[in-house]
């Protein structure tokens, strides 16, 4: 027998479980049943796809309670685990997001919120047994292996023991040695048959394997085993749907929306999909599991079939049950199967139409959806050209027209007469964008500008040509052709030709050109990109990803009506010393860069030039 220590994070998690004040302790049994169901699915799948020699004729889950010994055992005849798998999966925690989970659990415990739903979200449900247990014993044996099994045991105090178990049957049994205090309240007496039946009915009725429990001389099946996706919507309660969603997603909040789909004809399939109400912690992590559960004729095939749903809809959870696919279909075949591609196209259209319905009829739900998943959905503008218009239809954007986001259709309705472009400006925050010098002329003349602050916005605006015939136009790129105000004085370019040429020479390392601006009303200068150049934000993103993006020189635009620019022109015409004018040019460029939220290449040099100039004016 070996005695091993838990990882540091695992020890912290165990202590939170043991000493927690969560009121909904029922979830430990729900988690054990869910794990057993997964083990049965894996055994059947291994027999179908890998040719594993295993008896799959009577797959089931047994629950056994001993009121005298105060134990509760959940046993399955599923795939089982090896010695190494037990140590890796139960003795340690090596999942991304563990630190976040610990912080949230600690917060919930300190605030006495009783938020046990956090446990399942991070895939560590087995540890919830220590909310009710003095000790937990696990005995397991991997299907297809010869010899002994493995016995694991822990009191949740930082260590666990692990040893060989010679007579272990194939599968896994978990025995929870219940705490004596659980008898004080009948609601939490987990050795009581009535309590066990109640939990199974509430949380696990839809499990597709029989959950059996002996009652006297009789063995009862506690769950109905009815596939929710195969039942009419009118016959299934919202609570049943919610529990099923929690089972497949490990998100223990209620889903935002339920989507039913049934296709009949030459190729039949059923789908039950869910829009979550909150984003998972790993939504933007590359190694996160994603995809839908795939069944064929009610037989589980795979857990995370990404072939059924595009990556930009990776937050969608659910089940697809096809009638005419092979039971041993592989991922390689899935990628090429025309029926799978047909299902995928139909699911995408259904999800997007559901989001559109939320936008039209339930603004509160839509606002939740967009806050949690809008950034991911917009990735589809780059990867799914067939549905580009549909994605734009259900997208909303911050705007200078008000505090509430706007649809593109609503933006177009408000466009000024003669305006044929959708104006936008990208940046890191709304405040930065709203205070950008590029906004000045547009605000002064009442032109609405979309405020785009997600990183993906920098990329999709380059890939999407237009919306309903209106092109997207960055107000920080190219020339701006806004109508002039009647009282706006003319500033002939020729009057500034000399100073423009001087500034272009003085700043030749920083800018490609210097010209007068039609977009500025109060600021002295701003930097703009050529219409075909990469934006500074996009250039920064590429560099952050380790890609060697070329350094793009931009254009310095000057406000001819600003006193600084007038003074600069007068000083140049009067033959002022080049050194002083060059210093002013550097300050002008630096302040324009800072005003848009850019980064100075040499902050120390800029600060010194500014300090020297200020010293001479005191």
Coordinates of C-alpha atoms in Angstrom, one line a residue:
X1 CA 0.0 0.0 0.0
X2 CA 1.2 3.5 -0.9
X3 CA 0.3 6.7 1.0
X4 CA 0.6 9.7 -1.3
X5 CA -0.1 13.4 -0.9
X6 CA -2.6 15.4 -3.0
X7 CA -1.3 18.3 -5.1
X8 CA -1.4 21.7 -3.3
X9 CA -4.4 22.9 -5.2
X10 CA -6.2 19.5 -4.6
X11 CA -5.6 19.9 -0.9
X12 CA -7.0 23.4 -0.9
X13 CA -10.1 22.1 -2.8
X14 CA -10.6 19.2 -0.4
X15 CA -10.4 21.6 2.6
X16 CA -13.1 23.8 1.1
X17 CA -15.2 20.8 0.5
X18 CA -14.8 19.3 4.0
X19 CA -15.4 22.6 5.8
X20 CA -17.8 24.2 3.4
X21 CA -21.3 25.4 4.4
X22 CA -23.0 24.5 1.2
X23 CA -26.7 23.7 1.7
X24 CA -27.2 21.7 -1.5
X25 CA -25.1 18.7 -0.7
X26 CA -27.3 16.5 -2.9
X27 CA -25.0 17.2 -5.8
X28 CA -22.4 14.7 -4.6
X29 CA -24.8 11.8 -5.6
X30 CA -25.7 13.5 -8.8
X31 CA -21.9 13.7 -9.6
X32 CA -21.2 10.1 -8.8
X33 CA -24.1 8.9 -11.0
X34 CA -23.0 11.2 -13.8
X35 CA -19.4 9.8 -13.6
X36 CA -20.8 6.2 -13.6
X37 CA -22.9 7.0 -16.7
X38 CA -19.8 8.4 -18.5
X39 CA -17.9 5.2 -17.6
X40 CA -20.7 3.1 -19.2
X41 CA -20.7 5.2 -22.3
X42 CA -17.0 4.8 -22.6
X43 CA -17.1 1.1 -22.3
X44 CA -19.8 0.7 -25.0
X45 CA -17.9 3.1 -27.3
X46 CA -14.6 1.2 -26.8
X47 CA -16.4 -2.1 -27.7
X48 CA -17.9 -0.5 -30.8
X49 CA -15.0 1.5 -32.1
X50 CA -11.9 -0.2 -30.7
X51 CA -13.0 -3.8 -30.7
X52 CA -12.6 -4.1 -26.9
X53 CA -13.9 -7.5 -25.8
X54 CA -16.4 -6.6 -23.1
X55 CA -19.9 -7.6 -22.1
X56 CA -22.1 -4.7 -22.9
X57 CA -25.4 -6.5 -22.7
X58 CA -26.3 -5.4 -19.1
X59 CA -24.7 -2.0 -18.5
X60 CA -26.2 -0.4 -15.4
X61 CA -25.5 1.6 -12.2
X62 CA -26.2 0.1 -8.7
X63 CA -26.8 2.1 -5.6
X64 CA -26.4 0.4 -2.3
X65 CA -27.2 2.0 1.1
X66 CA -26.2 0.5 4.5
X67 CA -28.1 2.4 7.2
X68 CA -26.2 0.7 10.0
X69 CA -22.7 1.2 8.6
X70 CA -23.7 4.7 7.4
X71 CA -22.3 4.0 3.9
X72 CA -23.6 4.7 0.4
X73 CA -22.1 3.0 -2.6
X74 CA -22.5 3.8 -6.3
X75 CA -21.2 1.0 -8.5
X76 CA -21.0 0.7 -12.3
X77 CA -19.8 -2.0 -14.7
X78 CA -18.2 0.5 -17.1
X79 CA -14.8 1.1 -18.5
X80 CA -13.0 1.3 -15.1
X81 CA -9.5 2.8 -14.5
X82 CA -5.9 1.6 -14.2
X83 CA -3.7 2.4 -11.2
X84 CA -2.1 5.3 -13.1
X85 CA -5.5 6.8 -14.2
X86 CA -6.7 6.7 -10.6
X87 CA -3.7 8.8 -9.5
X88 CA -3.9 11.2 -12.4
X89 CA -7.7 11.7 -12.3
X90 CA -8.5 11.5 -8.6
X91 CA -5.3 12.0 -6.7
X92 CA -4.4 15.2 -8.5
X93 CA -5.9 18.2 -10.3
X94 CA -4.2 19.2 -13.5
X95 CA -6.9 21.2 -15.1
X96 CA -6.8 24.7 -16.4
X97 CA -9.1 27.0 -14.4
X98 CA -8.5 25.3 -11.0
X99 CA -7.2 28.5 -9.4
X100 CA -10.3 30.3 -10.6
X101 CA -12.5 27.6 -9.2
X102 CA -10.8 27.8 -5.8
X103 CA -11.2 31.6 -5.7
X104 CA -14.9 31.3 -6.5
X105 CA -15.5 28.5 -4.0
X106 CA -13.7 30.5 -1.3
X107 CA -15.8 33.6 -2.2
X108 CA -19.0 31.6 -2.0
X109 CA -18.0 30.0 1.3
X110 CA -17.0 33.3 2.9
X111 CA -20.2 35.0 1.8
X112 CA -22.3 32.0 2.9
X113 CA -23.9 31.9 -0.6
X114 CA -24.2 28.1 -0.7
X115 CA -23.2 28.1 -4.3
X116 CA -22.4 24.4 -4.7
X117 CA -23.1 24.7 -8.5
X118 CA -19.5 25.9 -9.0
X119 CA -18.3 22.4 -8.2
X120 CA -19.6 20.7 -11.4
X121 CA -18.6 23.6 -13.7
X122 CA -14.9 22.8 -13.4
X123 CA -15.1 19.1 -13.8
X124 CA -14.1 18.1 -10.2
X125 CA -17.4 16.7 -9.1
X126 CA -15.8 13.6 -7.5
X127 CA -14.4 15.9 -4.7
X128 CA -17.9 16.9 -3.7
X129 CA -18.2 13.6 -1.9
X130 CA -16.1 15.1 0.9
X131 CA -19.0 17.5 1.7
X132 CA -20.8 14.5 3.3
X133 CA -18.0 11.9 3.9
X134 CA -15.6 11.1 6.7
X135 CA -13.9 8.8 4.2
X136 CA -14.3 7.8 0.5
X137 CA -13.2 4.4 -0.9
X138 CA -12.9 3.8 -4.6
X139 CA -12.4 0.3 -6.1
X140 CA -11.9 0.0 -9.8
X141 CA -10.6 -2.3 -12.6
X142 CA -10.0 -1.3 -16.2
X143 CA -12.0 -3.3 -18.8
X144 CA -9.7 -5.5 -21.0
X145 CA -6.9 -5.8 -18.4
X146 CA -5.8 -8.9 -16.7
X147 CA -5.1 -9.4 -13.0
X148 CA -5.9 -7.1 -10.1
X149 CA -7.8 -3.8 -9.8
X150 CA -7.0 -0.7 -7.7
X151 CA -8.2 0.4 -4.3
X152 CA -8.1 4.2 -3.5
X153 CA -9.0 5.7 -0.1
X154 CA -8.9 9.1 1.5
X155 CA -10.4 11.0 4.5
X156 CA -9.9 14.2 2.6
X157 CA -7.1 15.4 4.9
X158 CA -4.3 15.9 2.4
X159 CA -3.3 12.3 1.7
X160 CA -4.7 9.2 0.1
X161 CA -3.7 5.5 0.0
X162 CA -3.6 3.4 -3.0
X163 CA -3.2 -0.4 -3.2
X164 CA -3.9 -3.4 -5.4
X165 CA -7.3 -5.0 -5.1
X166 CA -7.1 -8.7 -6.3
X167 CA -10.8 -9.4 -6.6
X168 CA -12.0 -6.2 -8.1
X169 CA -14.7 -6.6 -10.8
X170 CA -14.5 -4.6 -14.1
X171 CA -15.9 -1.2 -13.5
X172 CA -15.8 1.3 -10.6
X173 CA -17.5 1.5 -7.2
X174 CA -17.4 4.5 -4.9
X175 CA -18.3 4.0 -1.2
X176 CA -19.0 7.2 0.7
X177 CA -18.7 6.7 4.5
X178 CA -21.2 9.3 5.6
X179 CA -20.7 11.7 8.4
X180 CA -22.7 11.1 11.6
X181 CA -24.1 14.7 11.5
X182 CA -26.0 13.9 8.2
X183 CA -28.6 12.1 10.4
X184 CA -29.6 15.2 12.2
X185 CA -31.8 16.4 9.4
X186 CA -33.9 13.9 7.4
X187 CA -33.3 16.1 4.3
X188 CA -29.7 15.2 4.4
X189 CA -29.8 11.5 5.4
X190 CA -28.1 10.0 2.4
X191 CA -28.4 6.5 3.7
X192 CA -32.2 6.8 3.6
X193 CA -33.9 5.1 0.7
X194 CA -36.5 7.9 0.2
X195 CA -33.8 10.5 0.0
X196 CA -31.8 8.5 -2.6
X197 CA -35.0 8.0 -4.7
X198 CA -35.7 11.7 -4.5
X199 CA -32.2 12.8 -5.7
X200 CA -32.2 10.2 -8.6
X201 CA -35.6 11.3 -9.8
X202 CA -34.8 15.0 -9.6
X203 CA -31.3 14.9 -11.1
X204 CA -30.7 11.7 -13.0
X205 CA -34.0 10.5 -14.4
X206 CA -32.9 10.9 -18.0
X207 CA -29.7 8.8 -17.6
X208 CA -29.8 6.3 -20.4
X209 CA -28.7 3.4 -18.2
X210 CA -30.8 1.8 -15.5
X211 CA -30.0 3.0 -12.0
X212 CA -30.9 0.1 -9.7
X213 CA -31.3 -0.1 -5.9
X214 CA -32.3 -3.1 -3.8
X215 CA -35.4 -2.6 -1.6
X216 CA -35.9 -5.6 0.6
X217 CA -36.0 -8.6 -1.8
X218 CA -36.8 -6.5 -4.8
X219 CA -34.5 -4.6 -7.1
X220 CA -36.0 -1.4 -8.4
X221 CA -35.0 0.8 -11.3
X222 CA -35.1 4.4 -10.1
X223 CA -34.9 6.3 -13.4
X224 CA -37.1 6.4 -16.5
X225 CA -34.2 6.3 -19.0
X226 CA -36.3 8.3 -21.5
X227 CA -34.2 10.3 -24.0
X228 CA -35.4 13.9 -23.6
X229 CA -34.6 14.8 -27.2
X230 CA -37.0 12.1 -28.4
X231 CA -39.9 13.3 -26.4
X232 CA -42.4 16.0 -27.5
X233 CA -41.6 19.4 -26.0
X234 CA -45.0 19.5 -24.4
X235 CA -44.2 16.3 -22.4
X236 CA -40.9 17.6 -20.9
X237 CA -40.8 20.2 -18.1
X238 CA -38.3 23.0 -18.1
X239 CA -36.8 21.5 -14.9
X240 CA -36.1 18.2 -16.7
X241 CA -34.4 20.0 -19.6
X242 CA -32.4 22.0 -17.1
X243 CA -31.2 18.9 -15.3
X244 CA -30.2 17.3 -18.6
X245 CA -28.3 20.4 -19.6
X246 CA -26.4 20.4 -16.4
X247 CA -25.6 16.7 -16.9
X248 CA -24.0 17.2 -20.3
X249 CA -22.4 20.6 -19.8
X250 CA -21.3 20.6 -16.2
X251 CA -22.6 24.1 -15.9
X252 CA -24.9 24.1 -13.0
X253 CA -26.8 27.2 -13.9
X254 CA -30.0 27.0 -15.9
X255 CA -29.6 27.4 -19.7
X256 CA -30.6 30.6 -21.4
X257 CA -32.6 28.9 -24.2
X258 CA -33.6 25.4 -25.2
X259 CA -33.6 24.5 -28.9
X260 CA -35.4 21.4 -30.2
X261 CA -34.9 20.2 -33.8
X262 CA -36.3 17.2 -35.6
X263 CA -35.5 16.3 -39.2
X264 CA -37.5 13.7 -41.1
X265 CA -37.3 12.3 -44.6
X266 CA -34.4 10.6 -46.4
X267 CA -32.1 11.3 -43.5
X268 CA -33.6 11.5 -40.0
X269 CA -32.1 13.0 -36.9
X270 CA -33.1 14.7 -33.7
X271 CA -31.3 17.4 -31.8
X272 CA -31.6 19.0 -28.4
X273 CA -29.4 22.1 -28.0
X274 CA -28.9 24.7 -25.3
X275 CA -27.6 28.2 -25.2
X276 CA -25.9 28.6 -21.8
X277 CA -26.5 31.6 -19.7
X278 CA -22.8 32.2 -18.9
X279 CA -19.6 31.6 -20.7
X280 CA -17.4 28.7 -19.4
X281 CA -14.0 29.7 -18.0
X282 CA -12.2 28.0 -21.0
X283 CA -14.3 29.6 -23.8
X284 CA -11.2 31.1 -25.3
X285 CA -8.7 28.4 -24.5
X286 CA -7.4 26.4 -27.4
X287 CA -7.3 23.1 -25.5
X288 CA -10.9 23.4 -24.2
X289 CA -13.2 20.5 -25.0
X290 CA -16.0 21.6 -27.4
X291 CA -18.6 20.0 -29.6
X292 CA -21.9 18.2 -29.2
X293 CA -22.7 14.7 -28.0
X294 CA -23.4 12.4 -30.9
X295 CA -25.8 9.4 -30.6
X296 CA -26.8 6.9 -33.3
X297 CA -30.2 5.3 -32.7
X298 CA -29.9 6.2 -28.9
X299 CA -26.4 4.7 -28.7
X300 CA -23.8 7.1 -27.4
X301 CA -20.9 7.5 -30.0
X302 CA -18.8 10.5 -28.8
X303 CA -18.8 13.2 -26.3
X304 CA -17.3 16.2 -28.0
X305 CA -18.1 16.0 -31.7
X306 CA -16.7 19.3 -33.0
X307 CA -17.7 18.2 -36.5
X308 CA -21.4 18.9 -35.7
X309 CA -20.9 22.6 -34.9
X310 CA -18.5 25.3 -36.0
X311 CA -15.9 26.6 -33.6
X312 CA -17.5 30.1 -33.3
X313 CA -20.6 28.3 -31.8
X314 CA -18.5 26.2 -29.4
X315 CA -20.5 27.5 -26.5
X316 CA -23.6 25.6 -27.7
X317 CA -24.2 22.4 -25.7
X318 CA -26.5 19.5 -26.6
X319 CA -27.1 16.2 -28.2
X320 CA -27.6 15.0 -31.8
X321 CA -29.2 11.6 -32.4
X322 CA -28.9 10.4 -36.0
X323 CA -30.8 7.4 -37.4
X324 CA -28.7 6.3 -40.4
X325 CA -25.0 6.6 -39.3
X326 CA -22.8 3.7 -38.6
X327 CA -22.5 2.8 -34.9
X328 CA -18.7 2.6 -35.2
X329 CA -18.3 5.9 -37.1
X330 CA -14.9 7.5 -36.5
X331 CA -13.8 11.1 -36.4
X332 CA -12.1 10.8 -39.8
X333 CA -15.3 9.5 -41.3
X334 CA -17.3 12.2 -39.6
X335 CA -15.3 15.0 -41.2
X336 CA -16.1 13.7 -44.7
X337 CA -19.7 12.4 -44.1
X338 CA -22.2 14.4 -46.2
X339 CA -25.0 13.7 -43.7
X340 CA -22.9 15.2 -40.9
X341 CA -22.2 18.3 -43.0
X342 CA -25.9 18.6 -43.7
X343 CA -26.7 18.4 -39.9
X344 CA -24.0 21.0 -39.2
X345 CA -25.5 23.5 -41.7
X346 CA -29.0 23.0 -40.3
X347 CA -27.9 23.3 -36.7
X348 CA -26.0 26.6 -37.5
X349 CA -29.1 28.1 -39.1
X350 CA -31.3 27.0 -36.2
X351 CA -29.0 28.5 -33.6
X352 CA -28.7 31.8 -35.5
X353 CA -32.4 32.0 -36.0
X354 CA -32.9 31.4 -32.3
X355 CA -30.5 34.2 -31.4
X356 CA -32.4 36.4 -33.9
X357 CA -35.7 35.6 -32.1
X358 CA -34.1 36.5 -28.8
X359 CA -33.0 39.8 -30.2
X360 CA -36.5 40.6 -31.5
X361 CA -38.6 39.3 -28.6
X362 CA -36.5 39.0 -25.5
X363 CA -34.0 41.9 -25.2
X364 CA -33.0 40.9 -21.7
X365 CA -32.1 37.4 -22.6
X366 CA -30.4 38.6 -25.8
X367 CA -28.3 41.1 -23.8
X368 CA -27.1 38.2 -21.5
X369 CA -26.2 36.1 -24.6
X370 CA -24.3 38.9 -26.3
X371 CA -22.4 39.9 -23.2
X372 CA -21.3 36.3 -22.7
X373 CA -20.8 35.0 -26.2
X374 CA -20.8 37.9 -28.6
X375 CA -17.1 37.9 -28.9
X376 CA -17.0 34.3 -29.9
X377 CA -19.9 34.6 -32.3
X378 CA -18.2 37.4 -34.3
X379 CA -15.4 34.9 -35.0
X380 CA -17.9 33.4 -37.5
X381 CA -17.6 36.5 -39.6
X382 CA -14.1 35.3 -40.5
X383 CA -14.7 31.6 -40.8
X384 CA -18.3 31.2 -42.1
X385 CA -18.9 33.3 -45.2
X386 CA -22.1 31.4 -46.0
X387 CA -23.7 32.8 -42.8
X388 CA -21.9 36.1 -42.6
X389 CA -25.0 38.1 -43.2
X390 CA -27.0 36.1 -40.7
X391 CA -24.3 36.7 -38.0
X392 CA -24.3 40.4 -38.7
X393 CA -28.1 40.4 -38.4
X394 CA -27.9 39.2 -34.9
X395 CA -24.9 41.2 -33.8
X396 CA -25.0 44.4 -31.8
X397 CA -22.4 47.1 -31.4
X398 CA -21.7 50.0 -29.1
X399 CA -22.3 53.3 -30.8
X400 CA -21.9 57.1 -30.3
X401 CA -25.7 57.3 -30.7
X402 CA -26.3 56.2 -27.1
X403 CA -25.4 53.9 -24.2
X404 CA -27.3 50.9 -25.6
X405 CA -25.9 48.7 -28.3
X406 CA -27.3 49.0 -31.8
X407 CA -28.0 46.6 -34.7
X408 CA -26.5 47.4 -38.1
X409 CA -30.0 47.6 -39.5
X410 CA -30.9 50.3 -36.9
X411 CA -27.6 52.1 -37.6
X412 CA -28.5 52.3 -41.4
X413 CA -32.0 53.6 -40.6
X414 CA -30.3 56.6 -38.7
X415 CA -27.7 57.3 -41.4
X416 CA -27.6 60.9 -42.6
X417 CA -28.8 61.7 -46.1
X418 CA -26.0 61.1 -48.6
X419 CA -24.1 58.9 -46.2
X420 CA -23.2 55.6 -47.8
X421 CA -20.7 54.1 -45.4
X422 CA -20.9 52.6 -41.9
X423 CA -18.4 54.5 -39.8
X424 CA -16.5 52.7 -37.1
X425 CA -13.5 53.2 -34.8
X426 CA -11.6 50.4 -33.0
X427 CA -9.8 50.7 -29.7
X428 CA -9.1 49.0 -26.4
X429 CA -11.9 50.7 -24.4
X430 CA -15.1 52.7 -25.1
X431 CA -13.6 55.7 -23.3
X432 CA -10.5 55.6 -25.4
X433 CA -12.5 55.5 -28.6
X434 CA -14.9 58.2 -27.6
X435 CA -12.1 60.6 -26.7
X436 CA -10.1 59.9 -29.8
X437 CA -9.2 62.9 -32.0
X438 CA -10.5 61.0 -35.0
X439 CA -14.1 61.4 -33.6
X440 CA -14.1 65.2 -33.5
X441 CA -15.5 66.0 -36.9
X442 CA -18.0 63.2 -36.8
X443 CA -19.3 64.2 -33.4
X444 CA -19.4 67.9 -34.5
X445 CA -21.5 67.1 -37.5
X446 CA -23.7 64.4 -35.8
X447 CA -22.4 61.3 -37.7
X448 CA -22.9 58.1 -35.7
X449 CA -19.8 55.9 -35.3
X450 CA -19.7 52.3 -34.1
X451 CA -17.3 51.7 -31.2
X452 CA -15.5 48.4 -31.6
X453 CA -13.4 47.2 -28.7
X454 CA -13.1 43.4 -29.0
X455 CA -9.9 42.1 -30.5
X456 CA -11.8 40.2 -33.2
X457 CA -13.3 43.5 -34.4
X458 CA -9.9 44.4 -35.8
X459 CA -9.9 41.4 -38.1
X460 CA -13.5 40.9 -39.2
X461 CA -14.0 44.5 -40.4
X462 CA -11.2 43.7 -43.0
X463 CA -13.0 40.5 -44.1
X464 CA -16.6 41.7 -44.4
X465 CA -17.1 44.0 -47.4
X466 CA -20.4 45.5 -46.5
X467 CA -23.8 45.2 -44.9
X468 CA -26.9 45.7 -47.0
X469 CA -24.7 47.5 -49.6
X470 CA -23.1 49.9 -47.1
X471 CA -19.4 49.5 -46.8
X472 CA -17.6 49.6 -43.4
X473 CA -15.2 52.5 -43.1
X474 CA -12.7 53.1 -40.3
X475 CA -12.6 56.8 -39.4
X476 CA -8.9 56.5 -38.6
X477 CA -8.0 55.3 -42.1
X478 CA -7.7 57.0 -45.5
X479 CA -9.2 60.4 -46.4
X480 CA -12.4 61.6 -44.7
X481 CA -14.9 63.2 -47.1
X482 CA -17.4 64.8 -44.7
X483 CA -19.4 67.8 -45.9
X484 CA -17.8 71.1 -44.8
X485 CA -19.8 73.5 -42.6
X486 CA -21.0 76.6 -44.2
X487 CA -19.1 78.8 -41.8
X488 CA -15.9 76.8 -42.0
X489 CA -13.1 79.0 -43.4
X490 CA -11.0 77.7 -46.3
X491 CA -7.5 76.7 -45.4
X492 CA -5.6 76.4 -48.7
X493 CA -3.1 73.5 -48.7
X494 CA -0.6 75.8 -50.4
X495 CA -0.5 78.1 -47.4
X496 CA 0.9 75.2 -45.3
X497 CA 3.1 73.7 -48.0
X498 CA 6.4 74.8 -46.5
X499 CA 5.7 73.6 -42.9
X500 CA 4.2 70.3 -44.2
X501 CA 7.3 69.6 -46.1
X502 CA 9.5 70.4 -43.1
X503 CA 7.5 68.2 -40.8
X504 CA 7.6 65.3 -43.3
X505 CA 11.4 65.6 -43.4
X506 CA 11.8 66.0 -39.6
X507 CA 9.6 63.0 -38.9
X508 CA 10.6 60.8 -41.8
X509 CA 11.5 57.9 -39.4
X510 CA 8.0 57.9 -37.9
X511 CA 5.5 58.9 -40.6
X512 CA 5.1 58.4 -44.3
X513 CA 3.3 61.7 -45.0
X514 CA 2.1 64.9 -43.3
X515 CA -1.1 66.6 -44.5
X516 CA -3.9 68.9 -43.4
X517 CA -6.9 67.2 -41.8
X518 CA -10.7 67.4 -42.3
X519 CA -11.5 65.2 -39.3
X520 CA -10.1 67.4 -36.5
X521 CA -12.0 70.3 -34.8
X522 CA -10.2 70.8 -31.5
X523 CA -7.0 68.7 -31.4
X524 CA -3.9 69.9 -33.1
X525 CA -3.0 66.6 -34.8
X526 CA -3.8 62.9 -35.2
X527 CA -2.4 59.9 -36.9
X528 CA -4.2 58.0 -39.6
X529 CA -3.5 54.8 -41.6
X530 CA -3.6 54.5 -45.3
X531 CA -6.7 52.8 -46.5
X532 CA -4.7 49.6 -47.4
X533 CA -2.5 49.5 -44.4
X534 CA -2.7 47.3 -41.3
X535 CA -4.2 49.2 -38.2
X536 CA -1.9 49.8 -35.2
X537 CA -4.1 47.6 -33.0
X538 CA -3.9 44.7 -35.5
X539 CA -0.1 45.2 -35.7
X540 CA 0.1 45.0 -31.9
X541 CA -2.0 41.9 -31.8
X542 CA 0.2 40.1 -34.3
X543 CA 3.3 41.0 -32.3
X544 CA 1.7 39.8 -29.1
X545 CA 1.2 36.4 -30.8
X546 CA 4.9 36.3 -31.6
X547 CA 4.4 37.1 -35.3
X548 CA 6.8 39.4 -37.0
X549 CA 4.4 42.1 -38.3
X550 CA 6.1 44.8 -40.4
X551 CA 6.3 48.2 -38.8
X552 CA 3.7 50.4 -40.6
X553 CA 4.4 54.2 -41.0
X554 CA 1.3 56.3 -40.7
X555 CA 0.2 59.7 -41.8
X556 CA 0.2 62.7 -39.5
X557 CA -2.8 65.0 -40.1
X558 CA -2.7 68.6 -38.8
X559 CA -5.7 70.8 -37.8
X560 CA -5.0 74.0 -39.8
X561 CA -7.3 76.0 -37.4
X562 CA -5.5 75.0 -34.2
X563 CA -3.3 77.8 -32.7
X564 CA -0.3 75.4 -32.4
X565 CA -0.4 74.6 -36.1
X566 CA -0.9 78.2 -37.0
X567 CA 2.1 79.2 -34.8
X568 CA 4.2 76.4 -36.2
X569 CA 3.5 77.6 -39.7
X570 CA 4.3 81.2 -38.8
X571 CA 7.6 80.2 -37.1
X572 CA 8.6 78.2 -40.1
X573 CA 7.9 81.1 -42.5
X574 CA 9.8 83.5 -40.2
X575 CA 12.9 81.3 -40.4
X576 CA 12.9 79.9 -36.9
X577 CA 15.8 77.6 -36.0
X578 CA 15.3 74.0 -37.3
X579 CA 16.3 72.6 -33.9
X580 CA 13.3 74.2 -32.1
X581 CA 10.9 73.3 -34.9
X582 CA 12.2 69.6 -34.9
X583 CA 11.6 69.5 -31.1
X584 CA 8.0 70.8 -31.6
X585 CA 7.5 68.2 -34.4
X586 CA 8.5 65.4 -32.1
X587 CA 6.2 66.6 -29.4
X588 CA 3.4 67.0 -31.9
X589 CA 3.8 63.4 -33.1
X590 CA 4.1 62.0 -29.6
X591 CA 1.0 63.7 -28.3
X592 CA -1.0 62.5 -31.3
X593 CA 0.2 59.0 -30.6
X594 CA -0.8 59.2 -26.9
X595 CA -4.2 60.7 -27.7
X596 CA -5.3 57.6 -29.6
X597 CA -3.9 55.3 -26.9
X598 CA -0.7 54.3 -28.7
X599 CA 2.6 53.4 -27.2
X600 CA 5.6 55.7 -27.5
X601 CA 8.7 54.0 -29.0
X602 CA 11.0 55.9 -26.6
X603 CA 9.0 57.3 -23.6
X604 CA 12.1 58.5 -21.8
X605 CA 13.2 60.6 -24.7
X606 CA 9.7 62.1 -25.2
X607 CA 9.5 63.0 -21.5
X608 CA 12.9 64.7 -21.6
X609 CA 12.0 66.8 -24.7
X610 CA 8.7 67.8 -23.0
X611 CA 10.4 68.6 -19.7
X612 CA 13.1 70.8 -21.5
X613 CA 10.4 72.6 -23.4
X614 CA 8.3 73.2 -20.2
X615 CA 11.4 74.5 -18.4
X616 CA 12.0 77.1 -21.1
X617 CA 8.4 78.4 -20.7
X618 CA 8.4 78.8 -16.9

